[in-house]
Amino acid sequence: MTSLPPALEFLVSTFPHPKLKKQFPGVCHLVVAQDADTHHDLTIQAGEVALSAPSGGKCDLRITLSLETFEAIMSGKLKPPKAFMEKKIKIKGKVGLAMKFQRVVDAVRKAQRTSKL
């Protein structure tokens, strides 16, 4: 198995996140393509993250993006809605839940700022 890139490693270390349990309901399958042959599957559910695809393959939302786009979003250089409009993100499932993905991004960024202090 390939080691996780730092941005994904930090996302995983930020969880469990109790506030996101209510703010981000549902099951999100995040697929981050590192290169043409390597991708990372993450499942965000109930304020927790797992390094795997959702069990049974069932999810409310699937977000597919490149590692470069993921890093830009996590660093604050790119907002998820803008990335979607620029076709850097593919979304399948509940679009309303996709709009709440910004809450996950905000929680991780806040944790990053706190960890640097």
mmCIF file of the C-alpha atoms, coordinates in Angstrom:
data_MODEL
# 
_entry.id   MODEL 
# 
loop_
_atom_site.group_PDB 
_atom_site.id 
_atom_site.type_symbol 
_atom_site.label_atom_id 
_atom_site.label_alt_id 
_atom_site.label_comp_id 
_atom_site.label_asym_id 
_atom_site.label_entity_id 
_atom_site.label_seq_id 
_atom_site.pdbx_PDB_ins_code 
_atom_site.Cartn_x 
_atom_site.Cartn_y 
_atom_site.Cartn_z 
_atom_site.occupancy 
_atom_site.B_iso_or_equiv 
_atom_site.pdbx_formal_charge 
_atom_site.auth_seq_id 
_atom_site.auth_comp_id 
_atom_site.auth_asym_id 
_atom_site.auth_atom_id 
_atom_site.pdbx_PDB_model_num 
ATOM 1   C CA . MET A 1 1   ? 0.000   0.000  0.000   1.00 0.00 ? 1   MET A CA 1 
ATOM 2   C CA . THR A 1 2   ? 1.200   3.501  -0.831  1.00 0.00 ? 2   THR A CA 1 
ATOM 3   C CA . SER A 1 3   ? 1.877   5.855  2.071   1.00 0.00 ? 3   SER A CA 1 
ATOM 4   C CA . LEU A 1 4   ? -0.511  8.759  2.448   1.00 0.00 ? 4   LEU A CA 1 
ATOM 5   C CA . PRO A 1 5   ? 0.458   12.201 1.169   1.00 0.00 ? 5   PRO A CA 1 
ATOM 6   C CA . PRO A 1 6   ? 0.784   14.788 4.000   1.00 0.00 ? 6   PRO A CA 1 
ATOM 7   C CA . ALA A 1 7   ? -2.523  16.541 3.206   1.00 0.00 ? 7   ALA A CA 1 
ATOM 8   C CA . LEU A 1 8   ? -4.444  13.270 3.485   1.00 0.00 ? 8   LEU A CA 1 
ATOM 9   C CA . GLU A 1 9   ? -2.465  12.241 6.558   1.00 0.00 ? 9   GLU A CA 1 
ATOM 10  C CA . PHE A 1 10  ? -3.481  15.461 8.284   1.00 0.00 ? 10  PHE A CA 1 
ATOM 11  C CA . LEU A 1 11  ? -7.145  15.010 7.295   1.00 0.00 ? 11  LEU A CA 1 
ATOM 12  C CA . VAL A 1 12  ? -7.145  11.546 8.833   1.00 0.00 ? 12  VAL A CA 1 
ATOM 13  C CA . SER A 1 13  ? -5.415  12.770 12.012  1.00 0.00 ? 13  SER A CA 1 
ATOM 14  C CA . THR A 1 14  ? -8.048  15.506 12.470  1.00 0.00 ? 14  THR A CA 1 
ATOM 15  C CA . PHE A 1 15  ? -10.788 12.920 12.991  1.00 0.00 ? 15  PHE A CA 1 
ATOM 16  C CA . PRO A 1 16  ? -12.863 11.900 14.913  1.00 0.00 ? 16  PRO A CA 1 
ATOM 17  C CA . HIS A 1 17  ? -14.447 15.314 14.915  1.00 0.00 ? 17  HIS A CA 1 
ATOM 18  C CA . PRO A 1 18  ? -17.607 15.426 17.082  1.00 0.00 ? 18  PRO A CA 1 
ATOM 19  C CA . LYS A 1 19  ? -19.002 18.670 15.605  1.00 0.00 ? 19  LYS A CA 1 
ATOM 20  C CA . LEU A 1 20  ? -18.986 17.230 12.097  1.00 0.00 ? 20  LEU A CA 1 
ATOM 21  C CA . LYS A 1 21  ? -21.245 14.403 13.207  1.00 0.00 ? 21  LYS A CA 1 
ATOM 22  C CA . LYS A 1 22  ? -24.203 16.807 13.031  1.00 0.00 ? 22  LYS A CA 1 
ATOM 23  C CA . GLN A 1 23  ? -22.856 19.316 10.504  1.00 0.00 ? 23  GLN A CA 1 
ATOM 24  C CA . PHE A 1 24  ? -21.995 16.728 7.855   1.00 0.00 ? 24  PHE A CA 1 
ATOM 25  C CA . PRO A 1 25  ? -24.645 13.991 7.943   1.00 0.00 ? 25  PRO A CA 1 
ATOM 26  C CA . GLY A 1 26  ? -24.458 11.062 5.601   1.00 0.00 ? 26  GLY A CA 1 
ATOM 27  C CA . VAL A 1 27  ? -21.707 8.960  4.089   1.00 0.00 ? 27  VAL A CA 1 
ATOM 28  C CA . CYS A 1 28  ? -19.122 10.587 1.825   1.00 0.00 ? 28  CYS A CA 1 
ATOM 29  C CA . HIS A 1 29  ? -16.710 8.554  -0.282  1.00 0.00 ? 29  HIS A CA 1 
ATOM 30  C CA . LEU A 1 30  ? -13.718 10.718 -1.109  1.00 0.00 ? 30  LEU A CA 1 
ATOM 31  C CA . VAL A 1 31  ? -11.521 9.434  -3.955  1.00 0.00 ? 31  VAL A CA 1 
ATOM 32  C CA . VAL A 1 32  ? -8.217  11.275 -4.261  1.00 0.00 ? 32  VAL A CA 1 
ATOM 33  C CA . ALA A 1 33  ? -6.140  10.368 -7.323  1.00 0.00 ? 33  ALA A CA 1 
ATOM 34  C CA . GLN A 1 34  ? -2.447  10.692 -6.579  1.00 0.00 ? 34  GLN A CA 1 
ATOM 35  C CA . ASP A 1 35  ? -1.426  9.755  -10.121 1.00 0.00 ? 35  ASP A CA 1 
ATOM 36  C CA . ALA A 1 36  ? -2.720  7.668  -13.015 1.00 0.00 ? 36  ALA A CA 1 
ATOM 37  C CA . ASP A 1 37  ? -2.174  4.404  -11.123 1.00 0.00 ? 37  ASP A CA 1 
ATOM 38  C CA . THR A 1 38  ? -2.679  5.364  -7.471  1.00 0.00 ? 38  THR A CA 1 
ATOM 39  C CA . HIS A 1 39  ? -5.735  6.656  -5.660  1.00 0.00 ? 39  HIS A CA 1 
ATOM 40  C CA . HIS A 1 40  ? -6.780  6.864  -2.020  1.00 0.00 ? 40  HIS A CA 1 
ATOM 41  C CA . ASP A 1 41  ? -10.277 6.000  -0.795  1.00 0.00 ? 41  ASP A CA 1 
ATOM 42  C CA . LEU A 1 42  ? -11.563 7.709  2.320   1.00 0.00 ? 42  LEU A CA 1 
ATOM 43  C CA . THR A 1 43  ? -14.990 7.430  3.908   1.00 0.00 ? 43  THR A CA 1 
ATOM 44  C CA . ILE A 1 44  ? -16.258 10.303 6.027   1.00 0.00 ? 44  ILE A CA 1 
ATOM 45  C CA . GLN A 1 45  ? -19.207 9.305  8.203   1.00 0.00 ? 45  GLN A CA 1 
ATOM 46  C CA . ALA A 1 46  ? -20.568 10.368 11.584  1.00 0.00 ? 46  ALA A CA 1 
ATOM 47  C CA . GLY A 1 47  ? -17.629 12.691 12.277  1.00 0.00 ? 47  GLY A CA 1 
ATOM 48  C CA . GLU A 1 48  ? -15.067 9.961  11.586  1.00 0.00 ? 48  GLU A CA 1 
ATOM 49  C CA . VAL A 1 49  ? -12.881 8.991  8.645   1.00 0.00 ? 49  VAL A CA 1 
ATOM 50  C CA . ALA A 1 50  ? -11.813 5.553  7.430   1.00 0.00 ? 50  ALA A CA 1 
ATOM 51  C CA . LEU A 1 51  ? -9.080  4.772  4.916   1.00 0.00 ? 51  LEU A CA 1 
ATOM 52  C CA . SER A 1 52  ? -11.313 2.642  2.737   1.00 0.00 ? 52  SER A CA 1 
ATOM 53  C CA . ALA A 1 53  ? -14.269 2.804  0.413   1.00 0.00 ? 53  ALA A CA 1 
ATOM 54  C CA . PRO A 1 54  ? -17.669 2.689  2.164   1.00 0.00 ? 54  PRO A CA 1 
ATOM 55  C CA . SER A 1 55  ? -18.717 -0.789 3.242   1.00 0.00 ? 55  SER A CA 1 
ATOM 56  C CA . GLY A 1 56  ? -20.969 -2.321 0.638   1.00 0.00 ? 56  GLY A CA 1 
ATOM 57  C CA . GLY A 1 57  ? -20.044 0.517  -1.709  1.00 0.00 ? 57  GLY A CA 1 
ATOM 58  C CA . LYS A 1 58  ? -23.046 2.539  -0.511  1.00 0.00 ? 58  LYS A CA 1 
ATOM 59  C CA . CYS A 1 59  ? -22.638 6.244  0.037   1.00 0.00 ? 59  CYS A CA 1 
ATOM 60  C CA . ASP A 1 60  ? -24.736 9.407  -0.123  1.00 0.00 ? 60  ASP A CA 1 
ATOM 61  C CA . LEU A 1 61  ? -22.001 11.344 -1.892  1.00 0.00 ? 61  LEU A CA 1 
ATOM 62  C CA . ARG A 1 62  ? -18.909 10.474 -3.903  1.00 0.00 ? 62  ARG A CA 1 
ATOM 63  C CA . ILE A 1 63  ? -16.311 13.179 -4.510  1.00 0.00 ? 63  ILE A CA 1 
ATOM 64  C CA . THR A 1 64  ? -13.483 12.440 -6.942  1.00 0.00 ? 64  THR A CA 1 
ATOM 65  C CA . LEU A 1 65  ? -10.548 14.812 -7.341  1.00 0.00 ? 65  LEU A CA 1 
ATOM 66  C CA . SER A 1 66  ? -6.808  14.894 -7.912  1.00 0.00 ? 66  SER A CA 1 
ATOM 67  C CA . LEU A 1 67  ? -4.302  15.130 -5.086  1.00 0.00 ? 67  LEU A CA 1 
ATOM 68  C CA . GLU A 1 68  ? -3.240  18.534 -6.429  1.00 0.00 ? 68  GLU A CA 1 
ATOM 69  C CA . THR A 1 69  ? -6.828  19.839 -6.209  1.00 0.00 ? 69  THR A CA 1 
ATOM 70  C CA . PHE A 1 70  ? -7.279  18.311 -2.746  1.00 0.00 ? 70  PHE A CA 1 
ATOM 71  C CA . GLU A 1 71  ? -4.108  20.021 -1.501  1.00 0.00 ? 71  GLU A CA 1 
ATOM 72  C CA . ALA A 1 72  ? -5.221  23.363 -2.980  1.00 0.00 ? 72  ALA A CA 1 
ATOM 73  C CA . ILE A 1 73  ? -8.576  23.060 -1.217  1.00 0.00 ? 73  ILE A CA 1 
ATOM 74  C CA . MET A 1 74  ? -7.036  22.082 2.114   1.00 0.00 ? 74  MET A CA 1 
ATOM 75  C CA . SER A 1 75  ? -4.503  24.922 1.932   1.00 0.00 ? 75  SER A CA 1 
ATOM 76  C CA . GLY A 1 76  ? -7.232  27.474 1.231   1.00 0.00 ? 76  GLY A CA 1 
ATOM 77  C CA . LYS A 1 77  ? -5.996  28.336 -2.252  1.00 0.00 ? 77  LYS A CA 1 
ATOM 78  C CA . LEU A 1 78  ? -9.152  26.878 -3.813  1.00 0.00 ? 78  LEU A CA 1 
ATOM 79  C CA . LYS A 1 79  ? -12.734 26.657 -2.522  1.00 0.00 ? 79  LYS A CA 1 
ATOM 80  C CA . PRO A 1 80  ? -14.706 23.463 -3.219  1.00 0.00 ? 80  PRO A CA 1 
ATOM 81  C CA . PRO A 1 81  ? -17.513 25.247 -5.151  1.00 0.00 ? 81  PRO A CA 1 
ATOM 82  C CA . LYS A 1 82  ? -14.969 26.950 -7.418  1.00 0.00 ? 82  LYS A CA 1 
ATOM 83  C CA . ALA A 1 83  ? -13.154 23.645 -7.972  1.00 0.00 ? 83  ALA A CA 1 
ATOM 84  C CA . PHE A 1 84  ? -16.481 22.097 -8.991  1.00 0.00 ? 84  PHE A CA 1 
ATOM 85  C CA . MET A 1 85  ? -17.237 24.938 -11.399 1.00 0.00 ? 85  MET A CA 1 
ATOM 86  C CA . GLU A 1 86  ? -13.767 24.511 -12.920 1.00 0.00 ? 86  GLU A CA 1 
ATOM 87  C CA . LYS A 1 87  ? -14.479 20.757 -13.288 1.00 0.00 ? 87  LYS A CA 1 
ATOM 88  C CA . LYS A 1 88  ? -11.633 19.819 -10.975 1.00 0.00 ? 88  LYS A CA 1 
ATOM 89  C CA . ILE A 1 89  ? -14.052 17.852 -8.774  1.00 0.00 ? 89  ILE A CA 1 
ATOM 90  C CA . LYS A 1 90  ? -16.532 15.212 -9.836  1.00 0.00 ? 90  LYS A CA 1 
ATOM 91  C CA . ILE A 1 91  ? -19.601 14.799 -7.650  1.00 0.00 ? 91  ILE A CA 1 
ATOM 92  C CA . LYS A 1 92  ? -22.044 11.929 -7.683  1.00 0.00 ? 92  LYS A CA 1 
ATOM 93  C CA . GLY A 1 93  ? -24.935 11.748 -5.254  1.00 0.00 ? 93  GLY A CA 1 
ATOM 94  C CA . LYS A 1 94  ? -26.561 14.302 -2.984  1.00 0.00 ? 94  LYS A CA 1 
ATOM 95  C CA . VAL A 1 95  ? -25.478 17.744 -4.141  1.00 0.00 ? 95  VAL A CA 1 
ATOM 96  C CA . GLY A 1 96  ? -26.832 19.302 -0.935  1.00 0.00 ? 96  GLY A CA 1 
ATOM 97  C CA . LEU A 1 97  ? -24.402 17.184 1.050   1.00 0.00 ? 97  LEU A CA 1 
ATOM 98  C CA . ALA A 1 98  ? -21.609 18.239 -1.303  1.00 0.00 ? 98  ALA A CA 1 
ATOM 99  C CA . MET A 1 99  ? -22.297 21.859 -0.373  1.00 0.00 ? 99  MET A CA 1 
ATOM 100 C CA . LYS A 1 100 ? -21.703 20.896 3.273   1.00 0.00 ? 100 LYS A CA 1 
ATOM 101 C CA . PHE A 1 101 ? -18.261 19.497 2.409   1.00 0.00 ? 101 PHE A CA 1 
ATOM 102 C CA . GLN A 1 102 ? -16.948 23.014 3.041   1.00 0.00 ? 102 GLN A CA 1 
ATOM 103 C CA . ARG A 1 103 ? -17.593 22.308 6.749   1.00 0.00 ? 103 ARG A CA 1 
ATOM 104 C CA . VAL A 1 104 ? -15.145 19.407 6.640   1.00 0.00 ? 104 VAL A CA 1 
ATOM 105 C CA . VAL A 1 105 ? -12.582 21.628 4.921   1.00 0.00 ? 105 VAL A CA 1 
ATOM 106 C CA . ASP A 1 106 ? -13.093 24.397 7.493   1.00 0.00 ? 106 ASP A CA 1 
ATOM 107 C CA . ALA A 1 107 ? -12.707 21.961 10.413  1.00 0.00 ? 107 ALA A CA 1 
ATOM 108 C CA . VAL A 1 108 ? -9.441  20.585 9.010   1.00 0.00 ? 108 VAL A CA 1 
ATOM 109 C CA . ARG A 1 109 ? -8.069  24.075 8.313   1.00 0.00 ? 109 ARG A CA 1 
ATOM 110 C CA . LYS A 1 110 ? -8.912  25.163 11.850  1.00 0.00 ? 110 LYS A CA 1 
ATOM 111 C CA . ALA A 1 111 ? -7.111  22.114 13.199  1.00 0.00 ? 111 ALA A CA 1 
ATOM 112 C CA . GLN A 1 112 ? -4.095  22.958 11.008  1.00 0.00 ? 112 GLN A CA 1 
ATOM 113 C CA . ARG A 1 113 ? -3.948  26.509 12.366  1.00 0.00 ? 113 ARG A CA 1 
ATOM 114 C CA . THR A 1 114 ? -4.264  25.234 15.950  1.00 0.00 ? 114 THR A CA 1 
ATOM 115 C CA . SER A 1 115 ? -1.522  22.632 15.479  1.00 0.00 ? 115 SER A CA 1 
ATOM 116 C CA . LYS A 1 116 ? 0.912   25.286 14.186  1.00 0.00 ? 116 LYS A CA 1 
ATOM 117 C CA . LEU A 1 117 ? 0.552   27.418 17.320  1.00 0.00 ? 117 LEU A CA 1 
# 
